[in-house]
PDB file of C-alpha atoms in Angstrom:
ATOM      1  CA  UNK A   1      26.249  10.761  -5.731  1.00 45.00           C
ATOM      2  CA  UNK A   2      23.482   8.751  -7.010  1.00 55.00           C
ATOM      3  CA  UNK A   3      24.296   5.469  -9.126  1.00 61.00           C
ATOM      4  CA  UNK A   4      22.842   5.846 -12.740  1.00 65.00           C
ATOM      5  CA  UNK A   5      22.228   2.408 -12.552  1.00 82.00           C
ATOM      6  CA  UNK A   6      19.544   2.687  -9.345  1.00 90.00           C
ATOM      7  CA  UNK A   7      16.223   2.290  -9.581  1.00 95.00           C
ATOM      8  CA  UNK A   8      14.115   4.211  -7.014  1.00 97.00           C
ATOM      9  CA  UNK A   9      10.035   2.984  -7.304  1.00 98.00           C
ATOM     10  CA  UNK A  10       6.983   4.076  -5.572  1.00 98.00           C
ATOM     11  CA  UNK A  11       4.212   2.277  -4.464  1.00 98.00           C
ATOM     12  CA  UNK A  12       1.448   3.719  -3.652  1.00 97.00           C
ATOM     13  CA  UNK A  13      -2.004   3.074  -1.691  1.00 95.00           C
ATOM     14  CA  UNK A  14      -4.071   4.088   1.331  1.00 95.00           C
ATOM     15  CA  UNK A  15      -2.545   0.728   3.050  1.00 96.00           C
ATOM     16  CA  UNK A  16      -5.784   0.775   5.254  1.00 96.00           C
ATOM     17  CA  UNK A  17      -4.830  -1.134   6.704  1.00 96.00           C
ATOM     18  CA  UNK A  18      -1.758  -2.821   5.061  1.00 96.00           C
ATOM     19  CA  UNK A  19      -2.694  -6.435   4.316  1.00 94.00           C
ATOM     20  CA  UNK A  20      -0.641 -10.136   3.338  1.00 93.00           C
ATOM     21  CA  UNK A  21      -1.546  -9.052  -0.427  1.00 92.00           C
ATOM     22  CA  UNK A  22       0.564  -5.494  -0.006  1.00 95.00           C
ATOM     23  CA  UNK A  23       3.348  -7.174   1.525  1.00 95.00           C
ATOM     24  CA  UNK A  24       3.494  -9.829  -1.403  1.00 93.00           C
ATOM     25  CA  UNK A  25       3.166  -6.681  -3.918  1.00 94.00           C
ATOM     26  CA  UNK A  26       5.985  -5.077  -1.800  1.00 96.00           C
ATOM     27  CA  UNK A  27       8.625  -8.118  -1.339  1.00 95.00           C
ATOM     28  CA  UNK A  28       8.271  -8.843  -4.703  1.00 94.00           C
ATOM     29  CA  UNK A  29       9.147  -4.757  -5.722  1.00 96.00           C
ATOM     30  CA  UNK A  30      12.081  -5.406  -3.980  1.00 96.00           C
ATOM     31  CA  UNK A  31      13.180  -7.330  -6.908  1.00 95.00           C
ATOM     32  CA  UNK A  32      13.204  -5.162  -9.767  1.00 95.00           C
ATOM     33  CA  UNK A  33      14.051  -1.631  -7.873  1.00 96.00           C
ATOM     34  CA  UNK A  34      17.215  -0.863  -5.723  1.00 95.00           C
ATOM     35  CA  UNK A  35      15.182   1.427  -3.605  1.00 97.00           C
ATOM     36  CA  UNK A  36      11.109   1.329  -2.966  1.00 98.00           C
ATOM     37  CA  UNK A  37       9.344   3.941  -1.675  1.00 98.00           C
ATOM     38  CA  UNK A  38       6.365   2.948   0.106  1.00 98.00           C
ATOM     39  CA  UNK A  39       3.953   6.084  -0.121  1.00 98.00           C
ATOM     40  CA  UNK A  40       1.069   6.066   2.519  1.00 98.00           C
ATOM     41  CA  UNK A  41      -1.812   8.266   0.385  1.00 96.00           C
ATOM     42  CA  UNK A  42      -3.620  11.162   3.086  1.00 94.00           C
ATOM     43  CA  UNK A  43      -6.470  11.129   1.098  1.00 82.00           C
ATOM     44  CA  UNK A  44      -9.163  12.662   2.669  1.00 76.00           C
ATOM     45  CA  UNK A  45     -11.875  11.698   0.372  1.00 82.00           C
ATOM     46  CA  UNK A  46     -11.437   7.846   1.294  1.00 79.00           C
ATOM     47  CA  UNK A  47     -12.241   8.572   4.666  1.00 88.00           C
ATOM     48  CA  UNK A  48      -9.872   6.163   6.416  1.00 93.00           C
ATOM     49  CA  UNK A  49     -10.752   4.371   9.224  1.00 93.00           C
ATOM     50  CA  UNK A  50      -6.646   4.519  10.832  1.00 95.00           C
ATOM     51  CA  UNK A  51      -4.721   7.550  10.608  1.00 94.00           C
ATOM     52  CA  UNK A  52      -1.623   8.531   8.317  1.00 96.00           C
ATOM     53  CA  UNK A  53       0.853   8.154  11.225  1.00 96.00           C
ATOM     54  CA  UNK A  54      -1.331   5.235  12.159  1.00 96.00           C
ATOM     55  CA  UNK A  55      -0.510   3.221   8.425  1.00 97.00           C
ATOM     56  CA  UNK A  56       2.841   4.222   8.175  1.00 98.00           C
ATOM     57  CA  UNK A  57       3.754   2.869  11.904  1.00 97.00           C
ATOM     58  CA  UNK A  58       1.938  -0.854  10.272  1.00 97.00           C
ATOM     59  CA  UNK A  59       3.754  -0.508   7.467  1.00 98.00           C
ATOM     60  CA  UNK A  60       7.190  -0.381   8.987  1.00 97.00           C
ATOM     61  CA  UNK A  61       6.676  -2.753  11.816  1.00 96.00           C
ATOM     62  CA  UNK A  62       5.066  -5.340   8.970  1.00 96.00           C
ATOM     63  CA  UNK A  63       7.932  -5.040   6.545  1.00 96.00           C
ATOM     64  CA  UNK A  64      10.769  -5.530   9.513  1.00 92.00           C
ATOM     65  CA  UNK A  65      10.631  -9.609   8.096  1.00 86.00           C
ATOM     66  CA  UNK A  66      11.699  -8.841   4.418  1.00 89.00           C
ATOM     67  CA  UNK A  67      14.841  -9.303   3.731  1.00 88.00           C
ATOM     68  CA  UNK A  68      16.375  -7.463   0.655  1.00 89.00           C
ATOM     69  CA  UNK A  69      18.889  -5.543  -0.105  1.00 90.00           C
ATOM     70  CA  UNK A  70      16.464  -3.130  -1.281  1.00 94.00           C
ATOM     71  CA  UNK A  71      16.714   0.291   0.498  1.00 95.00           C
ATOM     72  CA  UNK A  72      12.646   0.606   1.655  1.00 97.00           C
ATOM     73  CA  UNK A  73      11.457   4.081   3.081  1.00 97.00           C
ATOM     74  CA  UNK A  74       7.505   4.655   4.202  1.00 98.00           C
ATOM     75  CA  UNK A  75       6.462   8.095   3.616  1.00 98.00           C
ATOM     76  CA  UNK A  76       3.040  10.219   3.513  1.00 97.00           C
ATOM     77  CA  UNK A  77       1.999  12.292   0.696  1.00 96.00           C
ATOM     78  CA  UNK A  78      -1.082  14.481  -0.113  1.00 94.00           C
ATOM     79  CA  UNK A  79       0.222  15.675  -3.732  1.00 94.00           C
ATOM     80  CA  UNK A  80       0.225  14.187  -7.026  1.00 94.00           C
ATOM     81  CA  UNK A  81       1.164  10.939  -7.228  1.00 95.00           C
ATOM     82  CA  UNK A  82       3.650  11.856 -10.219  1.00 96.00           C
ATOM     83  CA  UNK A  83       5.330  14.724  -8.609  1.00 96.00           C
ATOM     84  CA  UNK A  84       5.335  12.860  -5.447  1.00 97.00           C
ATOM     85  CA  UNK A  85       7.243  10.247  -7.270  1.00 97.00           C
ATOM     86  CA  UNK A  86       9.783  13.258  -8.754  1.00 96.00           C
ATOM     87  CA  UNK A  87      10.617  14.502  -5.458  1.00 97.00           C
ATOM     88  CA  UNK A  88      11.965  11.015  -4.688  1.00 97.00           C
ATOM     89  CA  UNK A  89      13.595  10.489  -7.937  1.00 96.00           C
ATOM     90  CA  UNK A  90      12.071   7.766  -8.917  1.00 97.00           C
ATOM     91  CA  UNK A  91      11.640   6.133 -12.185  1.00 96.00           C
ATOM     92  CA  UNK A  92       8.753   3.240 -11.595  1.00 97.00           C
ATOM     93  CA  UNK A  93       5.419   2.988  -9.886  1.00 97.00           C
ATOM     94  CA  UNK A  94       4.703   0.122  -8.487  1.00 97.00           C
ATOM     95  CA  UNK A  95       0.947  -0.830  -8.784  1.00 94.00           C
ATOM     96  CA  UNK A  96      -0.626  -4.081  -7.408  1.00 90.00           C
ATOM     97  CA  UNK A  97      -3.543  -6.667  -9.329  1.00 86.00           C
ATOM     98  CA  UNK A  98      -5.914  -8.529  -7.908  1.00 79.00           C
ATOM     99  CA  UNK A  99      -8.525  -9.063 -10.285  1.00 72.00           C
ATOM    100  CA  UNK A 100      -9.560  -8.217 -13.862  1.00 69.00           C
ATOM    101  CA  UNK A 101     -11.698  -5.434 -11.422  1.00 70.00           C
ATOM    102  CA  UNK A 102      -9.244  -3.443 -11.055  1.00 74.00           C
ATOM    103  CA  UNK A 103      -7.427  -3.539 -13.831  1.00 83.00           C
ATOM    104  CA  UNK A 104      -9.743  -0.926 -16.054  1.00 83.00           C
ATOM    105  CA  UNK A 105      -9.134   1.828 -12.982  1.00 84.00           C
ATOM    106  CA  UNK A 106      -5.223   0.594 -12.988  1.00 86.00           C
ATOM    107  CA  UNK A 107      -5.325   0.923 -16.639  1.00 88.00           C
ATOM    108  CA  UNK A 108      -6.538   4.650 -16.860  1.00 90.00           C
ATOM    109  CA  UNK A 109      -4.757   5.891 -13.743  1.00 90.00           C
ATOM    110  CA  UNK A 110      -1.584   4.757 -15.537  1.00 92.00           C
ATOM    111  CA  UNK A 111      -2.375   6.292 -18.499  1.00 91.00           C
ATOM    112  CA  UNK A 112      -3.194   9.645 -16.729  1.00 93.00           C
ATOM    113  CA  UNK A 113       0.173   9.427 -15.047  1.00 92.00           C
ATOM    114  CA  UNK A 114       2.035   8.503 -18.326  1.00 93.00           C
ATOM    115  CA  UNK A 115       0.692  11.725 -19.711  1.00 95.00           C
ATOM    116  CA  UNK A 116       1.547  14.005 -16.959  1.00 94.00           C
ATOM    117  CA  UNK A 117       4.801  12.544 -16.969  1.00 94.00           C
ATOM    118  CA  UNK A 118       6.109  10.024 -19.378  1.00 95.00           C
ATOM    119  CA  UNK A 119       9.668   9.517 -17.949  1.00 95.00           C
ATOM    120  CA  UNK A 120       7.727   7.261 -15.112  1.00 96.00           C
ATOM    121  CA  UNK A 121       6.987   3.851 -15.681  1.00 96.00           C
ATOM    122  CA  UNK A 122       3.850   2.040 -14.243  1.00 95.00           C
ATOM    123  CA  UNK A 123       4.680  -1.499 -13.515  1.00 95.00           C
ATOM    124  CA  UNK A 124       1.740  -3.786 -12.754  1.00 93.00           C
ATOM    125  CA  UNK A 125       2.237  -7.009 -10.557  1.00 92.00           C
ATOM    126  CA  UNK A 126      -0.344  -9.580  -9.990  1.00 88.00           C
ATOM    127  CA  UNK A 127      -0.946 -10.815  -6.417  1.00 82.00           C
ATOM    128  CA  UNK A 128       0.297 -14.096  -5.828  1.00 82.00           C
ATOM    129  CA  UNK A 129      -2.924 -16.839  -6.881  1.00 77.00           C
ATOM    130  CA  UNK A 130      -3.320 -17.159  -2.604  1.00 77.00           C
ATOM    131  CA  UNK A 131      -3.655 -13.590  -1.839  1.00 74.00           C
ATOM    132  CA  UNK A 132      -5.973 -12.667  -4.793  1.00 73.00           C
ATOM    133  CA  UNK A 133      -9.590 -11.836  -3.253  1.00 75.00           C
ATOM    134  CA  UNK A 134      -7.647 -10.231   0.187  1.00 81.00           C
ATOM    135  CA  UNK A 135      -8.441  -6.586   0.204  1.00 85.00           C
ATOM    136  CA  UNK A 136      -8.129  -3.518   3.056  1.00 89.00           C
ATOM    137  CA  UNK A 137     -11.807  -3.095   2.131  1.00 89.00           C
ATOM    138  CA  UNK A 138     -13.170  -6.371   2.596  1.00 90.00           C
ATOM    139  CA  UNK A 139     -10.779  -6.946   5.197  1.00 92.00           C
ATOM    140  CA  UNK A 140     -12.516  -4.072   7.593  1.00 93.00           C
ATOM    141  CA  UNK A 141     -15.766  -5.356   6.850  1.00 93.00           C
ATOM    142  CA  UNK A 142     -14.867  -8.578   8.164  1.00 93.00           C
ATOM    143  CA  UNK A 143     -13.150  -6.942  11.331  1.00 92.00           C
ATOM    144  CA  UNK A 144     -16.211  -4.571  11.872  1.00 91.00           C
ATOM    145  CA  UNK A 145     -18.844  -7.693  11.953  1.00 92.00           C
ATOM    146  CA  UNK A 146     -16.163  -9.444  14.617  1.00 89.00           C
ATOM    147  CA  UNK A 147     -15.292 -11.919  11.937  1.00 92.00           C
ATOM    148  CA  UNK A 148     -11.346 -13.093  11.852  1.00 93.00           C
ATOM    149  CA  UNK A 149      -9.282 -11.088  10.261  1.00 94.00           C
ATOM    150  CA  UNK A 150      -6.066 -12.827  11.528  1.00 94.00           C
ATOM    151  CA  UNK A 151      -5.278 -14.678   7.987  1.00 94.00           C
ATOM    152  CA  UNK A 152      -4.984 -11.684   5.868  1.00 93.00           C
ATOM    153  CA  UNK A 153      -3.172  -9.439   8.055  1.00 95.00           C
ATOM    154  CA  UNK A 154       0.685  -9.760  10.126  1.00 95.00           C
ATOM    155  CA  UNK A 155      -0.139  -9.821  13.353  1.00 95.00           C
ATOM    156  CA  UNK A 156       1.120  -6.011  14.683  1.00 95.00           C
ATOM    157  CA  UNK A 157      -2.094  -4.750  12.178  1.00 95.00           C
ATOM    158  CA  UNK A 158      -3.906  -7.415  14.146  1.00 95.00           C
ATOM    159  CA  UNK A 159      -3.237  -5.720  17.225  1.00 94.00           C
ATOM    160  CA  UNK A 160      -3.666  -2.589  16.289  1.00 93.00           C
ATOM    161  CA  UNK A 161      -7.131  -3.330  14.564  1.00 90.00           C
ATOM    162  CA  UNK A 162      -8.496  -5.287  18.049  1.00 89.00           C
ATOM    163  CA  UNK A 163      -7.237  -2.046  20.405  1.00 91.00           C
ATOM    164  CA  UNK A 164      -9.254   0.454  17.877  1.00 90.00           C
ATOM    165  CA  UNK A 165     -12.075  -1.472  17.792  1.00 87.00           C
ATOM    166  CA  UNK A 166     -12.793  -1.782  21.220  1.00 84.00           C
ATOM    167  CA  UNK A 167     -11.743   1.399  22.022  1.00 84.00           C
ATOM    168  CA  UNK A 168     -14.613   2.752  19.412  1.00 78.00           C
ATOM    169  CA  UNK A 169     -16.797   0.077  20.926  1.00 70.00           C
ATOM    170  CA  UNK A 170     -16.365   1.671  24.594  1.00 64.00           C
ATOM    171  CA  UNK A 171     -17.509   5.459  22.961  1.00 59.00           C
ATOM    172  CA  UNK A 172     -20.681   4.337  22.351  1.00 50.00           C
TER     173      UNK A 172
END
């Protein structure tokens, strides 16, 4: 039987790949919910450069050094992020800040959400002052012009990044 008193939150993203900045965003969840569902987005439309099964293996190798007491699951999902979020029960989305940027599509996603379902809660958290400007998008443009990546991702992404790049490198 589920405690009334738990607190199940999503966070969702593409997590491609999952950088320092989500793992702050993510520890610090851990906080305020009892459980925290990590929810990889398959969105097509974004065209990402590692596959679903891909992000969700980096996410759970990257989060194997936070230590909670916080149930954390890593899922897919293709659906709306709301009714995603109702299948698991939860109460909170989780959604990370970097800059004033992204705060005006933050802003109107959460309103969207609120009306399609106002029982959910859209908590924003800032990234810490260190991990502001570190973003999966600027962090593959770095890795695709050979520059170092290593400071804004854990080191398994590292990996993983290096092997797919030369492997794309050898198609050519």
């Amino acid at each position: 039987m589920k405690n009334s008193n738990e607190i199940i939150g999503i966070y969702p993203g593409t997590f491609d790949p999952i950088t320092y900045g989500h793992l702050d965003i993510i520890n610090r969840a851990t906080h305020i919910v009892n459980n925290l569902v990590i929810s990889v987005a398959d969105n097509k439309h974004k065209k990402p450069y590692f596959e679903l099964s891909e992000r969700i293996s980096m996410i759970k190798d990257s989060i194997t050094s936070i230590k909670t007491n916080c149930t954390i699951k890593v899922v897919g999902f293709d659906n709306l992020l709301v009714e995603h979020a109702k299948d698991f029960g939860a109460k909170v989305i989780i959604r990370g800040l970097r800059a004033v940027a992204d705060f005006e599509y933050e802003f109107q996603m959460a309103g969207m959400n609120s009306k399609l379902s106002p029982d959910i809660e859209t908590i924003f958290l800032m990234a810490s002052e260190n991990l502001q400007l570190t973003s999966a998008r600027f962090v593959k443009e770095v890795a695709f012009h050979n520059g170092n990546i290593k400071p804004f991702v854990p080191r398994n992404v590292l990996k993983i990044f290096n092997k797919k790049l030369k492997e794309s490198k050898n198609e050519i």
